Short mmCIF file of C-alpha atoms and ligand atoms in Angstrom, two decimals:
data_model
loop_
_atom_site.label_atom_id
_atom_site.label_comp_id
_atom_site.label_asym_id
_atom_site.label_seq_id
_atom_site.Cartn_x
_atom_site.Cartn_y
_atom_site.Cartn_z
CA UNK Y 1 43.32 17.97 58.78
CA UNK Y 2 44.96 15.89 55.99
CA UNK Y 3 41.58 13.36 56.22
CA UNK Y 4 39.28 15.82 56.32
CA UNK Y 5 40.05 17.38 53.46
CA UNK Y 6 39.64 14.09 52.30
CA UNK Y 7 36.02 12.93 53.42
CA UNK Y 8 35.21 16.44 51.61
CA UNK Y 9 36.82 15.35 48.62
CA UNK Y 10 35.35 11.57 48.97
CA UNK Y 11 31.95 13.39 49.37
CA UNK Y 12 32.42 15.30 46.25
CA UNK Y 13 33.23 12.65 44.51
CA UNK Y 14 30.25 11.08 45.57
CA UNK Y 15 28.27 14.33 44.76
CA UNK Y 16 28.90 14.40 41.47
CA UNK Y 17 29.03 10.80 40.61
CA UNK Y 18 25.52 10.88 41.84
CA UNK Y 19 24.48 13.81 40.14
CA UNK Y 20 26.07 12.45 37.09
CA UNK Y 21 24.28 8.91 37.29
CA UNK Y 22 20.92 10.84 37.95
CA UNK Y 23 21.58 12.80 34.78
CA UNK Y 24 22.35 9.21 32.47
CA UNK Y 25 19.18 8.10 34.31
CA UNK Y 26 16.89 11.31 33.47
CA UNK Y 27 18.74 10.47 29.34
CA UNK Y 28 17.74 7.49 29.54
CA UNK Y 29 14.57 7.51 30.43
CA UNK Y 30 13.92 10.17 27.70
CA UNK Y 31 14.88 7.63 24.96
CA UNK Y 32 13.51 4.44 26.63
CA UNK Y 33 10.16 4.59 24.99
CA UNK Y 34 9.23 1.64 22.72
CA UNK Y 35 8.26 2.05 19.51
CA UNK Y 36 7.03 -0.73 16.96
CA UNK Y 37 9.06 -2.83 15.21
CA UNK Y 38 8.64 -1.92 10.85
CA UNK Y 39 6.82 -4.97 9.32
CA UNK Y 40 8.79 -7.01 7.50
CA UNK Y 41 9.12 -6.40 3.53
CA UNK Y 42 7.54 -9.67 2.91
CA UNK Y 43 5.78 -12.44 5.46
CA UNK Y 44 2.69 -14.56 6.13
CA UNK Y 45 0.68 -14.42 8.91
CA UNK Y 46 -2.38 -16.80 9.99
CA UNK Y 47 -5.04 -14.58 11.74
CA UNK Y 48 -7.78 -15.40 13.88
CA UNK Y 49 -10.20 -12.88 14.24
CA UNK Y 50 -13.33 -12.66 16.43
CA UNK Y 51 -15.90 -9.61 14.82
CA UNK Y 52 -18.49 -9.40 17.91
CA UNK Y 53 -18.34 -13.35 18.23
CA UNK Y 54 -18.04 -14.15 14.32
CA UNK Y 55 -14.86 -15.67 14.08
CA UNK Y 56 -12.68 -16.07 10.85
CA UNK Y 57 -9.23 -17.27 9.76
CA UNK Y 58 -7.57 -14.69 7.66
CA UNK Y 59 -4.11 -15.93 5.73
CA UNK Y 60 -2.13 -12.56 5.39
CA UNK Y 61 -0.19 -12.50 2.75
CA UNK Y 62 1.81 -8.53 2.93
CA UNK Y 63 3.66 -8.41 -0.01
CA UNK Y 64 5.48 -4.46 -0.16
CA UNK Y 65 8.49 -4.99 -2.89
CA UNK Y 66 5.32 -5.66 -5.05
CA UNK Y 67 2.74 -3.11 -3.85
CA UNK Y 68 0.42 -6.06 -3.05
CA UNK Y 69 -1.43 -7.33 0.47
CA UNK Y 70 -3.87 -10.31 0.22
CA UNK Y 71 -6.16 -11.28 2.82
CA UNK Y 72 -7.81 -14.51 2.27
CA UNK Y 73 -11.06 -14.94 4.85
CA UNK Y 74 -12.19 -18.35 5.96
CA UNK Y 75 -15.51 -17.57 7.97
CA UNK Y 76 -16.36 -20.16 10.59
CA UNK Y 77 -18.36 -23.13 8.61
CA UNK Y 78 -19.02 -20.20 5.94
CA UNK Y 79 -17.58 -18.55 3.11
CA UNK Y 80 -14.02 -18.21 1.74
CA UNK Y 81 -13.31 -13.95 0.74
CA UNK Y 82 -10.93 -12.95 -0.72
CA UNK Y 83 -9.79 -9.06 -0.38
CA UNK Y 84 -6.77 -8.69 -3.06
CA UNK Y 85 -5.65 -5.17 -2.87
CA UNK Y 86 -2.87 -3.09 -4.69
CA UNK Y 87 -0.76 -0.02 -3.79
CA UNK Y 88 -2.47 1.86 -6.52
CA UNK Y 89 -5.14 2.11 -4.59
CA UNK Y 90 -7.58 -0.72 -7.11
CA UNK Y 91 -8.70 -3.44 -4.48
CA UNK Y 92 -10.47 -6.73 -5.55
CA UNK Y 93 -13.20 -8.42 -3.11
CA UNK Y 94 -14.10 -12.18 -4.37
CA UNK Y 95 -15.50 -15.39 -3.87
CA UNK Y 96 -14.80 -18.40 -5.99
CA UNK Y 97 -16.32 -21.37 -6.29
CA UNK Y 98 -18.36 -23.62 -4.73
CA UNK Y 99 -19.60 -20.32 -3.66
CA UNK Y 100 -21.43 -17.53 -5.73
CA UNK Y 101 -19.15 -15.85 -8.01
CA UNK Y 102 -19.28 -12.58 -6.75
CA UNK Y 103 -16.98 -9.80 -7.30
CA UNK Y 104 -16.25 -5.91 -6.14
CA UNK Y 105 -13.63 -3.80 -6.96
CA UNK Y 106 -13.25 -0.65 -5.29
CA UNK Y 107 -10.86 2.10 -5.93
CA UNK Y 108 -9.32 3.95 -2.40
CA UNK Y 109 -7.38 7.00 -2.47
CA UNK Y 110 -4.17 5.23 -1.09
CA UNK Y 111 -2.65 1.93 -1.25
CA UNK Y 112 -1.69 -0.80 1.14
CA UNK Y 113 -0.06 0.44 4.21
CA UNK Y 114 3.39 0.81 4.77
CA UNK Y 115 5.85 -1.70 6.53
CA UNK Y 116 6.24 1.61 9.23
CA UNK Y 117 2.85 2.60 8.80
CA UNK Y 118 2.81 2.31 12.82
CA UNK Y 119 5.79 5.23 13.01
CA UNK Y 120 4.05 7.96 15.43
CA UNK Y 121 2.07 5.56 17.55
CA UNK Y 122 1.19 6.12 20.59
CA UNK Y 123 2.70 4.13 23.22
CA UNK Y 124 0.20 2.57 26.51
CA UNK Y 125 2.86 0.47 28.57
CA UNK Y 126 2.93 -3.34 28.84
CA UNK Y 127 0.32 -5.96 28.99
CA UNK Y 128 -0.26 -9.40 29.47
CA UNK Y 129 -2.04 -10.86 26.14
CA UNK Y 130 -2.54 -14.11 24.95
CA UNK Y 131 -0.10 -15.68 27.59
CA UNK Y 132 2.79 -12.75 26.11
CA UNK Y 133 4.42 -10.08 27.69
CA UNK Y 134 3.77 -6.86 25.07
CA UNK Y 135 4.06 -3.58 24.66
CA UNK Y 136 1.10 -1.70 23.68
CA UNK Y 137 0.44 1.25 20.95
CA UNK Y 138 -2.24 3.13 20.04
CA UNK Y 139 -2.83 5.04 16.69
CA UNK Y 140 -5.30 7.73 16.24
CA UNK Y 141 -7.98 5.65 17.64
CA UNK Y 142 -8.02 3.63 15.36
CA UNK Y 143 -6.50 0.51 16.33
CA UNK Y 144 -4.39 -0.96 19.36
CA UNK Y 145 -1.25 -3.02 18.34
CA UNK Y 146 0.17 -5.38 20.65
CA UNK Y 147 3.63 -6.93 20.27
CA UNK Y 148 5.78 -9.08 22.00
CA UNK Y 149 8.39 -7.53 24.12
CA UNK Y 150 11.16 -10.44 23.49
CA UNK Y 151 10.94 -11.27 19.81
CA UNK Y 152 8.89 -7.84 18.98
CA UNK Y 153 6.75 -10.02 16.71
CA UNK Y 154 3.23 -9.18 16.60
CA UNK Y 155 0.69 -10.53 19.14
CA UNK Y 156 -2.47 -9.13 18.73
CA UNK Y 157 -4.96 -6.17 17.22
CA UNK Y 158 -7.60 -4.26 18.40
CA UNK Y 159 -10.06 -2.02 15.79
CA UNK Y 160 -11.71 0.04 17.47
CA UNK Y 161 -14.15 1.31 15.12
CA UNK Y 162 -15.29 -2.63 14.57
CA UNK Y 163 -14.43 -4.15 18.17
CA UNK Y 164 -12.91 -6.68 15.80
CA UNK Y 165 -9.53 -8.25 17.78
CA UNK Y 166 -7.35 -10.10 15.42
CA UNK Y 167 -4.70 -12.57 17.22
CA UNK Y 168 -1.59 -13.37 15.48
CA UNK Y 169 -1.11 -17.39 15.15
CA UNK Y 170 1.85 -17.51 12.91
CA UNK Y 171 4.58 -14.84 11.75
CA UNK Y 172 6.42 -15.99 8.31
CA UNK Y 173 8.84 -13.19 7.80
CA UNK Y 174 9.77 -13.42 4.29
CA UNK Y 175 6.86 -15.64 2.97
CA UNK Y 176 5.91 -14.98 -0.19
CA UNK Y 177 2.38 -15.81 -2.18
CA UNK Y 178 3.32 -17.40 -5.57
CA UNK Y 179 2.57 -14.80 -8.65
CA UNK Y 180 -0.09 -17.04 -10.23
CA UNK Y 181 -2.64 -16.68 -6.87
CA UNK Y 182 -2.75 -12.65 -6.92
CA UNK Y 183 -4.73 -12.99 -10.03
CA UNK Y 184 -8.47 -11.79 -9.59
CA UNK Y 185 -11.08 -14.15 -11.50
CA UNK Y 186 -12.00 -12.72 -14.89
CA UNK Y 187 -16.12 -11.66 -14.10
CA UNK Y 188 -13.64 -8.83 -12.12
CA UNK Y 189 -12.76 -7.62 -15.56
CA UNK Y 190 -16.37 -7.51 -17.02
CA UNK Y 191 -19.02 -5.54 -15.53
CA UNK Y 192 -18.42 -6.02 -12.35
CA UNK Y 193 -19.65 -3.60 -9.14
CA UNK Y 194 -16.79 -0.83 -9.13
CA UNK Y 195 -16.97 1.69 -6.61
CA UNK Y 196 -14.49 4.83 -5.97
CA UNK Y 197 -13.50 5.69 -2.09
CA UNK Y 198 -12.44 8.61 -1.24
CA UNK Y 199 -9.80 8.69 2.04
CA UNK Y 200 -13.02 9.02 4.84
CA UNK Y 201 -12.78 5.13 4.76
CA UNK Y 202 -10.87 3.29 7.51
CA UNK Y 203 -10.85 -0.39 6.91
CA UNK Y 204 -11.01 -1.62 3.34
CA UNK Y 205 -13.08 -4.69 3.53
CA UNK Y 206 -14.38 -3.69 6.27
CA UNK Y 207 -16.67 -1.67 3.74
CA UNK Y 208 -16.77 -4.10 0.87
CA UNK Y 209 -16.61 -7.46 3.19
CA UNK Y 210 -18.44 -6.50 6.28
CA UNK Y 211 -16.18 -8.33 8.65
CA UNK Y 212 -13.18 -8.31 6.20
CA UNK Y 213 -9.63 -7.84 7.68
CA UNK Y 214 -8.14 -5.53 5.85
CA UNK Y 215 -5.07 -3.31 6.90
CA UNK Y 216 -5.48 -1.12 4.66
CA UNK Y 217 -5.77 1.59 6.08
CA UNK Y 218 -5.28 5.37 5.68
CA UNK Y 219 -2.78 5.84 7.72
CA UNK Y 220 0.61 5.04 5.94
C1 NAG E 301 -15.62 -13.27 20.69
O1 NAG E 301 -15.88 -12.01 21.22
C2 NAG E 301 -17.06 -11.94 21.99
C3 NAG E 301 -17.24 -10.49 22.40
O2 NAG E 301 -17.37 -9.66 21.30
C4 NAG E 301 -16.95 -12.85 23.18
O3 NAG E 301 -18.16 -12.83 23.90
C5 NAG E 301 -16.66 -14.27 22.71
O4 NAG E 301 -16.42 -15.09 23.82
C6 NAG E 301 -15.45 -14.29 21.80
N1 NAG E 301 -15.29 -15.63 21.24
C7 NAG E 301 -14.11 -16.26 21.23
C8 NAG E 301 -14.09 -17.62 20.62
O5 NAG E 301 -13.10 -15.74 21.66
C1 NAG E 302 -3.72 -1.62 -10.20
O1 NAG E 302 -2.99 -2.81 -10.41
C2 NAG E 302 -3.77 -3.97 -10.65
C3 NAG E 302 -2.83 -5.15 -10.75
O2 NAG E 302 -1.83 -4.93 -11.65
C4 NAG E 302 -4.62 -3.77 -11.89
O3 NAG E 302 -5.43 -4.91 -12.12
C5 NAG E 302 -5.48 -2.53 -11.73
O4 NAG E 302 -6.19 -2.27 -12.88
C6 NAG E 302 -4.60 -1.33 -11.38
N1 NAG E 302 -5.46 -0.18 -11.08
C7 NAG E 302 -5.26 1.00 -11.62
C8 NAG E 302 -6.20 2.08 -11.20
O5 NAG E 302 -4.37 1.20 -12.44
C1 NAG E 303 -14.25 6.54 -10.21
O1 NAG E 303 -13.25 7.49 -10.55
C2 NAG E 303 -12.83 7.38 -11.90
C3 NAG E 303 -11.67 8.32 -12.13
O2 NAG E 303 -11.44 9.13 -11.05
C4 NAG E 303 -14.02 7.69 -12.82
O3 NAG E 303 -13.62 7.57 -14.17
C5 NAG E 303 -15.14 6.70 -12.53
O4 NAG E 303 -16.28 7.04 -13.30
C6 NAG E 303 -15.50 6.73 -11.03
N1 NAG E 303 -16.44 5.66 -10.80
C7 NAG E 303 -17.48 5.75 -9.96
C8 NAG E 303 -18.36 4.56 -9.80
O5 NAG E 303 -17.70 6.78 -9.32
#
């Protein structure tokens, strides 16, 4: 008698151990999803960045304790943009020389993005890319961020308005542009080409520079 009692009480131990494990697995599970690391304050990143089969190095320079982002564009064998942009929304598109002089400034609604401007993103699972494991967002159709599941450093970028995929070569957290280069030339300060954008723009440069890099971006 005395051991029966006892398998029943083994089994209900059992029972509920089980029912108690399925219940940490079912929590679990609920707060498992990834979400995207915040970008660092401050870093440098080298781009490349194939636009449709025009390829560019783009030094990213994010800079949010000073409301700045700089995205300096070597094309392939071509010419060296500059996209200077500020979180008051004023953004400065130049060349220097050798090349033409050339300047645009264009005034957006909002500044540069955010360092959790991918909060709310939509995660896709895992995928191999570029020889990394990563997890994969997506937000609002706009773009598809890629980042590495061990470090959680960024691996790659997908716009897909442009089809333009930006891989991440290097990841300088804390890297900081010296003052004296986030100066726009001074033919920005004359007459130069000034146009006002109101929020139904997606990419900065992608407007100004077709086949700029811009991440700024509405969403923020
Ligand atoms: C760039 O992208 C195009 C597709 O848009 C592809 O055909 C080409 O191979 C890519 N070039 C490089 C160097 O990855
Ligand atoms: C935004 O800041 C930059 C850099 O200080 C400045 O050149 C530009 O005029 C400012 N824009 C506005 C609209 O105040
Ligand atoms: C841009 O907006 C400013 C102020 O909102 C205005 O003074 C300026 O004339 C506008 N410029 C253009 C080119 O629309």
């Amino acid at each position: 008698m005395a051991s029966a009692t006892e398998a029943i009480n083994k089994l209900l131990f059992i029972f509920l151990f089980l029912q108690q494990y399925s219940l940490l697995i079912m929590a679990d599970d609920s707060v498992s999803v990834p979400v995207p690391a915040d970008w660092p304050q401050q870093f440098h990143s080298v781009l490349f960045i194939n636009r449709s089969g025009d390829l560019q190095k783009t030094d990213l320079w994010y800079d949010w304790p000073n409301g700045r982002n700089f995205n300096i564009i070597q094309h392939q064998l071509g010419v060296l943009k500059y996209d200077l942009e500020w979180d008051n929304g004023t953004s400065f598109y130049y060349t220097l020389e050798p090349f033409d002089k050339t300047c645009k400034i264009v005034h957006f609604e909002v500044g540069i993005l955010r360092p959790n401007w991918l909060h709310g993103a939509n995660y896709l699972g895992q995928e191999h890319v570029d020889n990394f494991l990563c997890n994969v967002w997506e937000k609002v159709d706009f773009i598809s961020y890629y980042e590495d599941v061990l470090t959680r450093r960024p691996v790659k970028r997908i716009f897909s308005s442009s089809g333009m995929v930006a891989h991440v070569m290097t990841f300088e957290v804390g890297a900081v542009l010296e003052d004296k280069h986030w100066q726009a030339p001074v033919y920005c300060f004359g007459d130069a080409e000034t146009q006002n954008k109101t929020s139904t723009s997606l990419l900065h440069s992608q407007d100004a520079f077709p086949g700029g890099s811009s991440h700024g971006i509405l969403m923020r």
